[in-house]
Short mmCIF file of C-alpha atoms in Angstrom, two decimals:
data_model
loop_
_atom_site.label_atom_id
_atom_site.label_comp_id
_atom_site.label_asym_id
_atom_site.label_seq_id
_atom_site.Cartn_x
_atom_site.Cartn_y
_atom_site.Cartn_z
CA UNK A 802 0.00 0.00 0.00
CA UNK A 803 2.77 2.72 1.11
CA UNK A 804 4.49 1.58 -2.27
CA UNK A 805 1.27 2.46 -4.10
CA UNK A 806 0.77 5.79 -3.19
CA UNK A 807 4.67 7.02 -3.30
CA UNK A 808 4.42 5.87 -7.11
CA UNK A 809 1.09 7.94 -7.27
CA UNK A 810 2.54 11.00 -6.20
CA UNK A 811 5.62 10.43 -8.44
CA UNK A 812 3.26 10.32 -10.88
CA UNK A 813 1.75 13.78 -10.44
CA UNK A 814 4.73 15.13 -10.32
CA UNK A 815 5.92 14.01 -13.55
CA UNK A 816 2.80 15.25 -15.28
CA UNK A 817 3.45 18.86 -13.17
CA UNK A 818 6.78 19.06 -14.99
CA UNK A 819 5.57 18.36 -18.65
CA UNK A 820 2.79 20.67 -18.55
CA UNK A 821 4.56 23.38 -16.97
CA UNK A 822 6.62 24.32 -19.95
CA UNK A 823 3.11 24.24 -21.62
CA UNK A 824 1.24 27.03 -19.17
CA UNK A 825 4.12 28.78 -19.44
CA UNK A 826 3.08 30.77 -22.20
CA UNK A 827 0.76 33.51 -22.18
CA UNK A 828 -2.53 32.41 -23.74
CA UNK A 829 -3.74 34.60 -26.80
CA UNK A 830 -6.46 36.88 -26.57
CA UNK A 831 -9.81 35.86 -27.76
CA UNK A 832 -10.70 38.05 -30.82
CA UNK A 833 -13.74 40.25 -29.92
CA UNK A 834 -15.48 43.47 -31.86
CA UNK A 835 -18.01 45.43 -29.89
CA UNK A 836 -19.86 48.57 -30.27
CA UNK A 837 -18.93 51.33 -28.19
CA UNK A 838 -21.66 53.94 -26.90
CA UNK A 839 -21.28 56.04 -29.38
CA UNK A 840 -21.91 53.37 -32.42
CA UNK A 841 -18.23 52.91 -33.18
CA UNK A 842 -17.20 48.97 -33.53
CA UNK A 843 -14.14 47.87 -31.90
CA UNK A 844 -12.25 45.06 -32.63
CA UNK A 845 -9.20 43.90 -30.57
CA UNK A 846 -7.11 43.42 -34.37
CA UNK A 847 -7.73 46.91 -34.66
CA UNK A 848 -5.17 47.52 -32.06
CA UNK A 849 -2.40 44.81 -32.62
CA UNK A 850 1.44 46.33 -31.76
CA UNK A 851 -0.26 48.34 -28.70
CA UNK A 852 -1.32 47.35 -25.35
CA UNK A 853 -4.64 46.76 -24.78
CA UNK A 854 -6.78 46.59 -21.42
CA UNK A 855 -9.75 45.45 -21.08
CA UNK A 856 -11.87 46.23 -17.89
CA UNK A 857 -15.21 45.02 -16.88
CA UNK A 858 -17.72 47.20 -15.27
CA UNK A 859 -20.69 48.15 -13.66
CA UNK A 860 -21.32 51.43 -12.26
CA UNK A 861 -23.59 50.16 -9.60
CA UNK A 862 -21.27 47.76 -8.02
CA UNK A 863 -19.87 48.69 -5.25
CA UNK A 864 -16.27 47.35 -5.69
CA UNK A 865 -16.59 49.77 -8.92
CA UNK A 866 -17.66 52.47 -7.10
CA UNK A 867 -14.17 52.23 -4.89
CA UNK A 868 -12.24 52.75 -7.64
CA UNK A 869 -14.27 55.39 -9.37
CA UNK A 870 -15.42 57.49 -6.70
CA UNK A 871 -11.84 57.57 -5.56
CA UNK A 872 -10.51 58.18 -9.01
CA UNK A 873 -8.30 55.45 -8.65
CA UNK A 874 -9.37 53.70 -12.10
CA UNK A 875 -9.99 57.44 -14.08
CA UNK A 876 -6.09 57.78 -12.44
CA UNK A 877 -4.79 54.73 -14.31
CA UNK A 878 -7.13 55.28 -17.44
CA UNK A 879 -5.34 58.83 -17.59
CA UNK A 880 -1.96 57.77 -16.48
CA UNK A 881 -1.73 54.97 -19.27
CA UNK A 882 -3.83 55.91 -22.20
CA UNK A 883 -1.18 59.18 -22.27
CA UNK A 884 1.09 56.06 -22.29
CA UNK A 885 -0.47 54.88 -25.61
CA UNK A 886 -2.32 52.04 -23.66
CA UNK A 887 -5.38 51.72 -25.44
CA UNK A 888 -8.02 51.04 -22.61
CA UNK A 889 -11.54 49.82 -23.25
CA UNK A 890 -13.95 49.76 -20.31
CA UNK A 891 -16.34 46.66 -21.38
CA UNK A 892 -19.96 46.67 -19.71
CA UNK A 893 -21.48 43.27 -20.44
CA UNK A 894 -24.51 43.54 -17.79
CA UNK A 895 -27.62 42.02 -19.89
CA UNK A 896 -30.70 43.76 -20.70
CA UNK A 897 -32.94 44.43 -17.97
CA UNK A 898 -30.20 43.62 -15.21
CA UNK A 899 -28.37 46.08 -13.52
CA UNK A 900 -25.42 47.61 -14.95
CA UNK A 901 -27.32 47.62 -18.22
CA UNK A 902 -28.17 51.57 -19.36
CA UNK A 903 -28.60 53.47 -22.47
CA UNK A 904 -25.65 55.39 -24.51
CA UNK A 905 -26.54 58.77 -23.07
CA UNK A 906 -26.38 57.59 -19.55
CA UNK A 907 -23.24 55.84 -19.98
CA UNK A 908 -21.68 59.32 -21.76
CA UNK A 909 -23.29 61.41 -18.52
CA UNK A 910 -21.75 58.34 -15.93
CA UNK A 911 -18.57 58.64 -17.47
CA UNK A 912 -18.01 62.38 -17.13
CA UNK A 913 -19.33 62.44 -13.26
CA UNK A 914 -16.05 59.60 -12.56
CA UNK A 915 -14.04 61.99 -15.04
CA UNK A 916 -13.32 58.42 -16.26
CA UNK A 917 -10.84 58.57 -19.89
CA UNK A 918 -10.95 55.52 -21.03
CA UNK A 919 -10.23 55.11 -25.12
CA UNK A 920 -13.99 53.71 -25.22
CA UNK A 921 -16.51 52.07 -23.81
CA UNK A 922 -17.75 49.23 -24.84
CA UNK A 923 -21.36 47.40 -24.58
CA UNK A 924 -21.18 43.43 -24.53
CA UNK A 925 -25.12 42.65 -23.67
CA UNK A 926 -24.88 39.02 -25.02
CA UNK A 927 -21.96 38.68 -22.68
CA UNK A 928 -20.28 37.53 -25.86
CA UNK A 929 -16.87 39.08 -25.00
CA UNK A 930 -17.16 38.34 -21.18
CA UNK A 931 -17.50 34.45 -21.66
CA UNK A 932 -14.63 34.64 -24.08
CA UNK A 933 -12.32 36.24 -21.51
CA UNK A 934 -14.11 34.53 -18.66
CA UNK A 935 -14.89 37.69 -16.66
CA UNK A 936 -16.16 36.77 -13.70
CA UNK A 937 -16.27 40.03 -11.54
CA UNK A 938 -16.83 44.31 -11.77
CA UNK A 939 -14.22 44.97 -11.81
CA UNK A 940 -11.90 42.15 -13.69
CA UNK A 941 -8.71 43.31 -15.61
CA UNK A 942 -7.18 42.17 -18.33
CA UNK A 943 -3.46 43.22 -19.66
CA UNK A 944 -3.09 42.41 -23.33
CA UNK A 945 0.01 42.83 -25.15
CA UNK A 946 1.17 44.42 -28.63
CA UNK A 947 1.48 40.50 -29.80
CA UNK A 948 -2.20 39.83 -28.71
CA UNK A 949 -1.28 37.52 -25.89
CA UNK A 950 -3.12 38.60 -22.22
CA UNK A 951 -0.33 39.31 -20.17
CA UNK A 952 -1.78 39.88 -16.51
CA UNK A 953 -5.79 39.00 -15.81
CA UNK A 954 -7.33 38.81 -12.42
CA UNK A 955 -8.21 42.24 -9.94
CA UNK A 956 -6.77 45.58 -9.98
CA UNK A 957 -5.21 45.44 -6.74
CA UNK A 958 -4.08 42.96 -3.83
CA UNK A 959 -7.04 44.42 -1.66
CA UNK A 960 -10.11 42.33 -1.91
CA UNK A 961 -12.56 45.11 -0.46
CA UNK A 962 -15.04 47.53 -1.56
CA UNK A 963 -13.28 49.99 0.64
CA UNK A 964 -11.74 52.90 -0.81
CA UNK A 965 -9.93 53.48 2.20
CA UNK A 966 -7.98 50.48 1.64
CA UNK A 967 -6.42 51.54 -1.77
CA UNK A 968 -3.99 53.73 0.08
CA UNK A 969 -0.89 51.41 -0.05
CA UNK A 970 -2.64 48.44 -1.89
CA UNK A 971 -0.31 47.21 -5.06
CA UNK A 972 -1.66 47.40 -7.95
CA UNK A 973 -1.25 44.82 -10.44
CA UNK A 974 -2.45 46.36 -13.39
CA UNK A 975 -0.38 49.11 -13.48
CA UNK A 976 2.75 46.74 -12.04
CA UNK A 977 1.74 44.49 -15.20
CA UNK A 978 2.10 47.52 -17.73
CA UNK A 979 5.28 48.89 -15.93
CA UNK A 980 6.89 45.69 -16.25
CA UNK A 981 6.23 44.87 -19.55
CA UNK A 982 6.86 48.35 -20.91
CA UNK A 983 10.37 48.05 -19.52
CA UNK A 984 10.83 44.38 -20.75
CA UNK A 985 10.59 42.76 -17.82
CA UNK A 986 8.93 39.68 -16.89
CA UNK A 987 5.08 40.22 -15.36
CA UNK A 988 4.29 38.86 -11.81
CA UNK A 989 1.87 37.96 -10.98
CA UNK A 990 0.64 37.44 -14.12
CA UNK A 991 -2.86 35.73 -12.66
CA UNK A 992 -4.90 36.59 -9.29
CA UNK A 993 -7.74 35.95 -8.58
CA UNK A 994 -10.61 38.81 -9.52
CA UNK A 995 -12.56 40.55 -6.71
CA UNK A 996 -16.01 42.15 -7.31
CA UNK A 997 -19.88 41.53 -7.54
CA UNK A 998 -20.46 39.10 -10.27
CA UNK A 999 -20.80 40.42 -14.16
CA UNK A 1000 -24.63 40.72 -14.31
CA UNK A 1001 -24.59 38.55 -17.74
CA UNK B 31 -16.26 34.21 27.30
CA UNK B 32 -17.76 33.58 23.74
CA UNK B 33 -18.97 36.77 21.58
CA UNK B 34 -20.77 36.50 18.90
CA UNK B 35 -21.56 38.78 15.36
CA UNK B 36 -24.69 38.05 13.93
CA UNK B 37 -26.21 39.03 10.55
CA UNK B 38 -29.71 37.71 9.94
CA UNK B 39 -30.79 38.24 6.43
CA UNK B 40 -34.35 38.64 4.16
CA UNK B 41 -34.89 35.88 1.94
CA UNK B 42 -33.49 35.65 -1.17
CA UNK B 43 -30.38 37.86 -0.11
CA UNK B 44 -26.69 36.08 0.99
CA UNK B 45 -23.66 37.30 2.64
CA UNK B 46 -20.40 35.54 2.26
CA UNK B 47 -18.01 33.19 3.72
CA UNK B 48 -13.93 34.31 4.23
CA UNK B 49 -13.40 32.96 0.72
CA UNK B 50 -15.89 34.45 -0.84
CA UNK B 51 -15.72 32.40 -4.35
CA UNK B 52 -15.93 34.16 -7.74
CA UNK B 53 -17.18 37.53 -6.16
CA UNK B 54 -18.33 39.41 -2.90
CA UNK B 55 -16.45 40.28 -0.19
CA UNK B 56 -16.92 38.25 4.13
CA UNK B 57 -17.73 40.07 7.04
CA UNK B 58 -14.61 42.45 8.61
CA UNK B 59 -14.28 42.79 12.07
CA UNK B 60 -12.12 45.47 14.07
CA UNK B 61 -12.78 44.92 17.17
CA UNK B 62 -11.99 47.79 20.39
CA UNK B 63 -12.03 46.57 23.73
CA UNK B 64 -10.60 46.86 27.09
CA UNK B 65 -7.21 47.43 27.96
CA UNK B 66 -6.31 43.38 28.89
CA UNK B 67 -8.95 41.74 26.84
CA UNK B 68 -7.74 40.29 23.74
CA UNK B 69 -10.28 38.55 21.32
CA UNK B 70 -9.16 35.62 19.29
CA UNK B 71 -9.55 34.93 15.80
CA UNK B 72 -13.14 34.76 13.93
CA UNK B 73 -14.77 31.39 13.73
CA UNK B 74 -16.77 30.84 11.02
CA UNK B 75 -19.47 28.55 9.88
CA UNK B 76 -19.62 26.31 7.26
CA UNK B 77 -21.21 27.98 4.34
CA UNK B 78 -23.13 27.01 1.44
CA UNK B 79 -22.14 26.73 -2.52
CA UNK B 80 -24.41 29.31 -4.61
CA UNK B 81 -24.10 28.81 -8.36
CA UNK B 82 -25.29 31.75 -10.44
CA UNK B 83 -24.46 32.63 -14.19
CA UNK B 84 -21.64 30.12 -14.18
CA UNK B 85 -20.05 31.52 -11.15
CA UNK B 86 -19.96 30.08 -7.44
CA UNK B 87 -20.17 31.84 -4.34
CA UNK B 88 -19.66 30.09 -0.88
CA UNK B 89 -22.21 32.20 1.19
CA UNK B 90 -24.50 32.55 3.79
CA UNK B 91 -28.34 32.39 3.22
CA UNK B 92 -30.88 33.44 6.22
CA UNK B 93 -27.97 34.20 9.10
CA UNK B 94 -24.55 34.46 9.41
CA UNK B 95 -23.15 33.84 13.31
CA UNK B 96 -19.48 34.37 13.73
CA UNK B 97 -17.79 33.57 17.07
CA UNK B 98 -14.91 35.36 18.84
CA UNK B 99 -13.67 34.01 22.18
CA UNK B 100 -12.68 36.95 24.40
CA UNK B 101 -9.88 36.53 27.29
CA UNK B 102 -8.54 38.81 29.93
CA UNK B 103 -4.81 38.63 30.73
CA UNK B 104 -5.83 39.48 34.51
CA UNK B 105 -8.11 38.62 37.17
CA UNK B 106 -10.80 41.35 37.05
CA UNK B 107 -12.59 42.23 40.62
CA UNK B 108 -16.13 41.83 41.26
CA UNK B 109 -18.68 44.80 39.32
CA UNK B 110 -15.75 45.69 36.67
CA UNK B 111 -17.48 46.79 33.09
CA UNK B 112 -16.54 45.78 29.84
CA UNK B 113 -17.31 47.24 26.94
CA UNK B 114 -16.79 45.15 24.10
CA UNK B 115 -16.78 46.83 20.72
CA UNK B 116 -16.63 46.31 17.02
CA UNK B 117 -16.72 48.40 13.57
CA UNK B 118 -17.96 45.63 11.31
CA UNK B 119 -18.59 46.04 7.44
CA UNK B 120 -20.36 43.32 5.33
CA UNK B 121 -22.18 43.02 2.10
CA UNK B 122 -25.31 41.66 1.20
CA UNK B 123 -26.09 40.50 -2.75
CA UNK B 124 -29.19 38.80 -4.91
CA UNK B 125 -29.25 40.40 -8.32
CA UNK B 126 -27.48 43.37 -6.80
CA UNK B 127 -25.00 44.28 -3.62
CA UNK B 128 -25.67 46.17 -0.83
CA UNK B 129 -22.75 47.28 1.80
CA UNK B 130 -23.82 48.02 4.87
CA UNK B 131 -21.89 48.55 8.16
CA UNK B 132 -22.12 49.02 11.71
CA UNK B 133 -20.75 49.96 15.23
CA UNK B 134 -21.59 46.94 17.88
CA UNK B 135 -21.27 47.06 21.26
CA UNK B 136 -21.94 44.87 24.77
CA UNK B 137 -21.56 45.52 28.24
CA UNK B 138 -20.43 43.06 30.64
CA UNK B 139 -20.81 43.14 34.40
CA UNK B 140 -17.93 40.48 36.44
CA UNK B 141 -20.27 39.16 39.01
CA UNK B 142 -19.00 36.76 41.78
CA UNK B 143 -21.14 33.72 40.50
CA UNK B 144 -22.36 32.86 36.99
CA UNK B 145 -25.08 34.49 36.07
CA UNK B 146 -28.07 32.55 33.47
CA UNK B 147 -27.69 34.47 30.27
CA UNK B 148 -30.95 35.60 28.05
CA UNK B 149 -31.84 32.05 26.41
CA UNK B 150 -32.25 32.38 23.22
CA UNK B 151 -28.72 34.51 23.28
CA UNK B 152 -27.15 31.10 25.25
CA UNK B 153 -28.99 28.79 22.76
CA UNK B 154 -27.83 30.81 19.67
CA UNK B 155 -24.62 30.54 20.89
CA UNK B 156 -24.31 27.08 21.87
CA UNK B 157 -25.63 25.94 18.20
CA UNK B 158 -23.23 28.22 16.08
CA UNK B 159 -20.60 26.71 18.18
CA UNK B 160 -21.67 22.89 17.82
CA UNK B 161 -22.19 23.56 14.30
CA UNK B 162 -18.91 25.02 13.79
CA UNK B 163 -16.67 23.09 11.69
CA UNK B 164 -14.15 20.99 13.75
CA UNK B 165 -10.27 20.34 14.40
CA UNK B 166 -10.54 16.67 14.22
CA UNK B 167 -6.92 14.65 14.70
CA UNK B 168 -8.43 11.50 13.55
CA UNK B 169 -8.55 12.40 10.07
CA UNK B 170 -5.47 13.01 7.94
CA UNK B 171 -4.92 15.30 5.01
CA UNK B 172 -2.68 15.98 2.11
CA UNK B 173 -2.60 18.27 -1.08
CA UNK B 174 -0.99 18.10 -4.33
CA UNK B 175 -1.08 20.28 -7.25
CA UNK B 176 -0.23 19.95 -10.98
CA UNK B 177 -0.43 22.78 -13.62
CA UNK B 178 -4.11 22.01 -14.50
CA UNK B 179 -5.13 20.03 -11.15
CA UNK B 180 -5.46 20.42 -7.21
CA UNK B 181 -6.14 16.79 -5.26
CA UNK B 182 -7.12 16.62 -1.80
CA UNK B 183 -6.40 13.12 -0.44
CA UNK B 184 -8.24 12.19 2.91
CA UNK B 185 -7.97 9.34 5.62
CA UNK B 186 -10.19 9.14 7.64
CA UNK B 187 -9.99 7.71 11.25
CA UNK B 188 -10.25 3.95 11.37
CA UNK B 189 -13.79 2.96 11.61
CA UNK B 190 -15.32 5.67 9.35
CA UNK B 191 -15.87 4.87 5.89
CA UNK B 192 -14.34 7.06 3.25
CA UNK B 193 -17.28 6.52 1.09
CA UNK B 194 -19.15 9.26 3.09
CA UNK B 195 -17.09 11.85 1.71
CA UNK B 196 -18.66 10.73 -1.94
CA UNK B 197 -20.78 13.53 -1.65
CA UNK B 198 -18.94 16.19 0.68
CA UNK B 199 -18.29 19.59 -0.45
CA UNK B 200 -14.92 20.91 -0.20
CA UNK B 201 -14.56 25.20 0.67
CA UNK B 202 -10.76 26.33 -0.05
CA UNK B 203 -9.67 29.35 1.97
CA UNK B 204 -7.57 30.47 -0.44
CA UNK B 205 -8.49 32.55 -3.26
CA UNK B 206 -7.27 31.77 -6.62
CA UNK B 207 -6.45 28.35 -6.92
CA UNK B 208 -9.15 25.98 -7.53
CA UNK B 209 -11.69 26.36 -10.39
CA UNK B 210 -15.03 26.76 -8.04
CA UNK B 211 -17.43 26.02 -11.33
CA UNK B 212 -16.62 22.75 -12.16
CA UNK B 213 -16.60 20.66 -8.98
CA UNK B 214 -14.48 18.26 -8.06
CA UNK B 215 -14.71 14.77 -8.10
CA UNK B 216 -14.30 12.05 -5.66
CA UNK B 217 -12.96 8.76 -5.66
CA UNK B 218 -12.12 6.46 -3.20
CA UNK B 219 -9.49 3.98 -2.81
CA UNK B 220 -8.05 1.88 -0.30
CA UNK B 221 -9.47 3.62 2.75
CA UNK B 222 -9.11 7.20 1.26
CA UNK B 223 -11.00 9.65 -0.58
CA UNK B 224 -9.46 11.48 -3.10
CA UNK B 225 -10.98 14.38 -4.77
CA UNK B 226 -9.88 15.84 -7.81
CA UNK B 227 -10.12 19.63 -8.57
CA UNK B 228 -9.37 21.77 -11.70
CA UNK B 229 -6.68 24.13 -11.10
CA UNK B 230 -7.83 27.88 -11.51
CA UNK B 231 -3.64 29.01 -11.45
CA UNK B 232 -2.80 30.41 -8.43
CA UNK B 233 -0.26 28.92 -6.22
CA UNK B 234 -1.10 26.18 -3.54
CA UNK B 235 -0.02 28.06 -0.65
CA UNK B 236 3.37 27.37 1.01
CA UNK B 237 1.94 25.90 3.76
CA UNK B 238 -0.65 23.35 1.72
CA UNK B 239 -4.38 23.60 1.08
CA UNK B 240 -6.87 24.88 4.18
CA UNK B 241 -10.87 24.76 3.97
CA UNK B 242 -13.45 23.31 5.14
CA UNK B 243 -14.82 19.83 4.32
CA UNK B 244 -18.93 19.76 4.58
CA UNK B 245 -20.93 16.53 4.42
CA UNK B 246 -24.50 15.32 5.11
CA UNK B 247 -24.37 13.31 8.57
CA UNK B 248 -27.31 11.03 7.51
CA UNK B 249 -31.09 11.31 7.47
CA UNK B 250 -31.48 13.92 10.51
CA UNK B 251 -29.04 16.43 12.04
CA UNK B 252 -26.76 19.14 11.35
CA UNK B 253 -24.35 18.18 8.27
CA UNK B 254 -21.05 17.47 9.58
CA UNK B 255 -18.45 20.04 9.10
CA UNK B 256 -14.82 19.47 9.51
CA UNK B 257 -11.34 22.05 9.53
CA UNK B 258 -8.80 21.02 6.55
CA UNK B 259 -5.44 21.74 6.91
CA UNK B 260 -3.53 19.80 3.80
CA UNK B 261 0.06 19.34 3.96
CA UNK B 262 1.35 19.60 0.43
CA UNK B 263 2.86 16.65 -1.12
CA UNK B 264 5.61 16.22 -2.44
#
């Protein structure tokens, strides 16, 4: 019996080893084009040798509301679209649930946050959220000029819907975008997400 | 001396456990008290698995009771007052999520002899402890991970079949490792229980794979809820 199980465990850790190399990688962006609120269709190949992130919201959330209200997220929006980050803010709440609005209240939300994003895009179907697997508002994603997602998870190591509690957090998108800019390797380049559930 | 924090909630709303799952956010708890009183860490019941849109949650539905045991460092004389405080914050979600938050507070008198507590406080009390999920030697624990795969491998004491655990639910603490949406799977072999998670990416933690294992105890009575703490193997 104690023979058994050593060679089970050996086992596991042989198959650990083979498909590490494999993981390794950075998996490749799933293609997408969405409309934004003004009409205008995005599609990620439109933006292939920049760096793209994608960001999941819903204005009603309250996790969303810590990073707007305290202009932490319009910061980094500001900070790295100047940058030539091009950042789309993806809503993929369906119709009738919350999160979901019309163009002109999206256009009158995003000027109370003083949010600059390069768009905003609407996903009802959740089309574009099942692709990436975007589980939470907000869920990042850090895509690089080769279309591979370099970072995905939350924006920070602080799993609240405190603002307080940005002060000090470390924040992974903007460590993920640092890092690569500068050729260095990302870490982490997964976490896990933090948020209310996307309202799909 | 137990204290307790309890959030009783409308139907069809849920608060969450310390791993919350895909989304939400548990209960925080600062506590201020007395100069000498110290309270220990929070103790919390097992919760439940909600599965919504694809994603899992490990919540609360109907109440949440956390427990807190409270010591002094020093003999306290007869009529001393405690006031025992705490600034909690939790939320509340259905369709949408609500934070709310609050200051709590209890006095307590030191009297010479015991004296009977409300009854319903003392019966609350006494449930949300015997249901709370428990430190049990007799069962033995170990965790593995692979790239794609976390397994949890479980003996139980001798006497008690590992067959029970065919239908237990396993609650990581940690965030970020296991794949809550597609649920594990259980086999047993030669005494043990295996189950077999999908890896979400994170890390197993250094010091191996904590949660809480929760299992129906037969036809009547509380499910049986016991503390994991999985060395990691190799």
């Amino acid at each position: 019996m104690q023979v058994m199980r050593i060679r089970g465990w050996a086992g596991l850790v042989v198959a650990g080893l083979v498909l590490a190399g494999w993981n390794a990688q950075a998996r490749p962006a799933p293609a997408f084009t969405l409309t934004d609120i003004a009409g205008k269709a995005h599609s990620l190949a439109d933006y292939k040798g920049k760096y793209v992130v994608l960001e999941w919201t819903n204005p009603e959330c309250p996790f969303v509301k810590k990073h707007y209200g305290s202009g932490n997220m319009p910061r980094l929006q500001q900070t790295y679209t100047a940058k030539g980050v091009v950042w789309l803010t993806v809503n993929s709440s369906a119709a009738g649930k919350q999160g979901n609005r019309d163009a002109a209240a999206w256009v009158t939300w995003l000027a109370e946050q003083h949010a600059a994003p390069t768009a905003l895009l609407l996903d009802p179907d959740g089309t574009a959220g099942h692709a990436y697997d975007a589980k939470t508002t907000p869920h990042l994603f850090v895509i690089n000029p080769e279309g591979e997602i370099i970072y995905e998870g939350a924006i920070d190591d602080r799993p609240t819907w405190k603002p307080e509690d940005i002060d000090g957090a470390k924040n992974y998108v903007s460590g993920a975008l640092d890092a690569a800019m500068a050729g260095k390797p990302v870490e982490p380049a997964l976490t896990a997400a933090y948020g209310c559930s996307v309202k799909y | 001396m137990t204290v307790g924090i309890r959030i009783r909630l409308e139907p069809g709303w849920h608060t969450y456990w310390i791993n919350p799952g895909d989304a939400g956010a548990p209960l925080s708890v600062t506590w201020h008290l007395p100069d000498g009183v110290t309270a220990g860490a929070l103790q919390w019941p097992a919760p439940v698995r909600l599965e919504e849109d694809g994603l899992v949650s490990f919540v609360y539905e109907r109440e949440l009771l956390c427990l807190a045991t409270a010591t002094t460092s020093r003999t306290l004389p007869v009529g001393t007052h405690l006031e025992l405080k705490a600034d909690v914050a939790w939320m509340v979600c259905r369709d949408v999520c609500v934070p709310h938050d609050a200051v709590l507070s209890a006095s307590v008198r030191v009297e010479s002899r015991s004296e009977p507590a409300p009854a319903d406080m003392v019966s609350a009390l006494t449930a949300a402890r015997d249901a709370m999920p428990g430190v049990d030697a007799g069962w033995a624990f170990q965790a593995a991970a692979t790239t794609g795969a976390v397994q949890l491998v479980v003996t139980p004491p001798v006497g008690t079949d590992a067959a029970v655990l065919t239908r237990a639910d396993f609650f990581p603490e940690a965030r970020g490792v296991i794949d809550y949406a597609q649920r594990g799977r259980w086999t047993t072999t030669g005494g043990r229980a295996t189950l077999d998670m999908v890896r979400s990416g994170g890390d197993l933690p250094a010091g191996g794979l904590a949660g809480v294992l929760v299992w129906a105890s037969g036809e009547e009575g509380a499910p049986k809820a016991l503390v994991v703490i999985a060395d990691r193997v190799p």
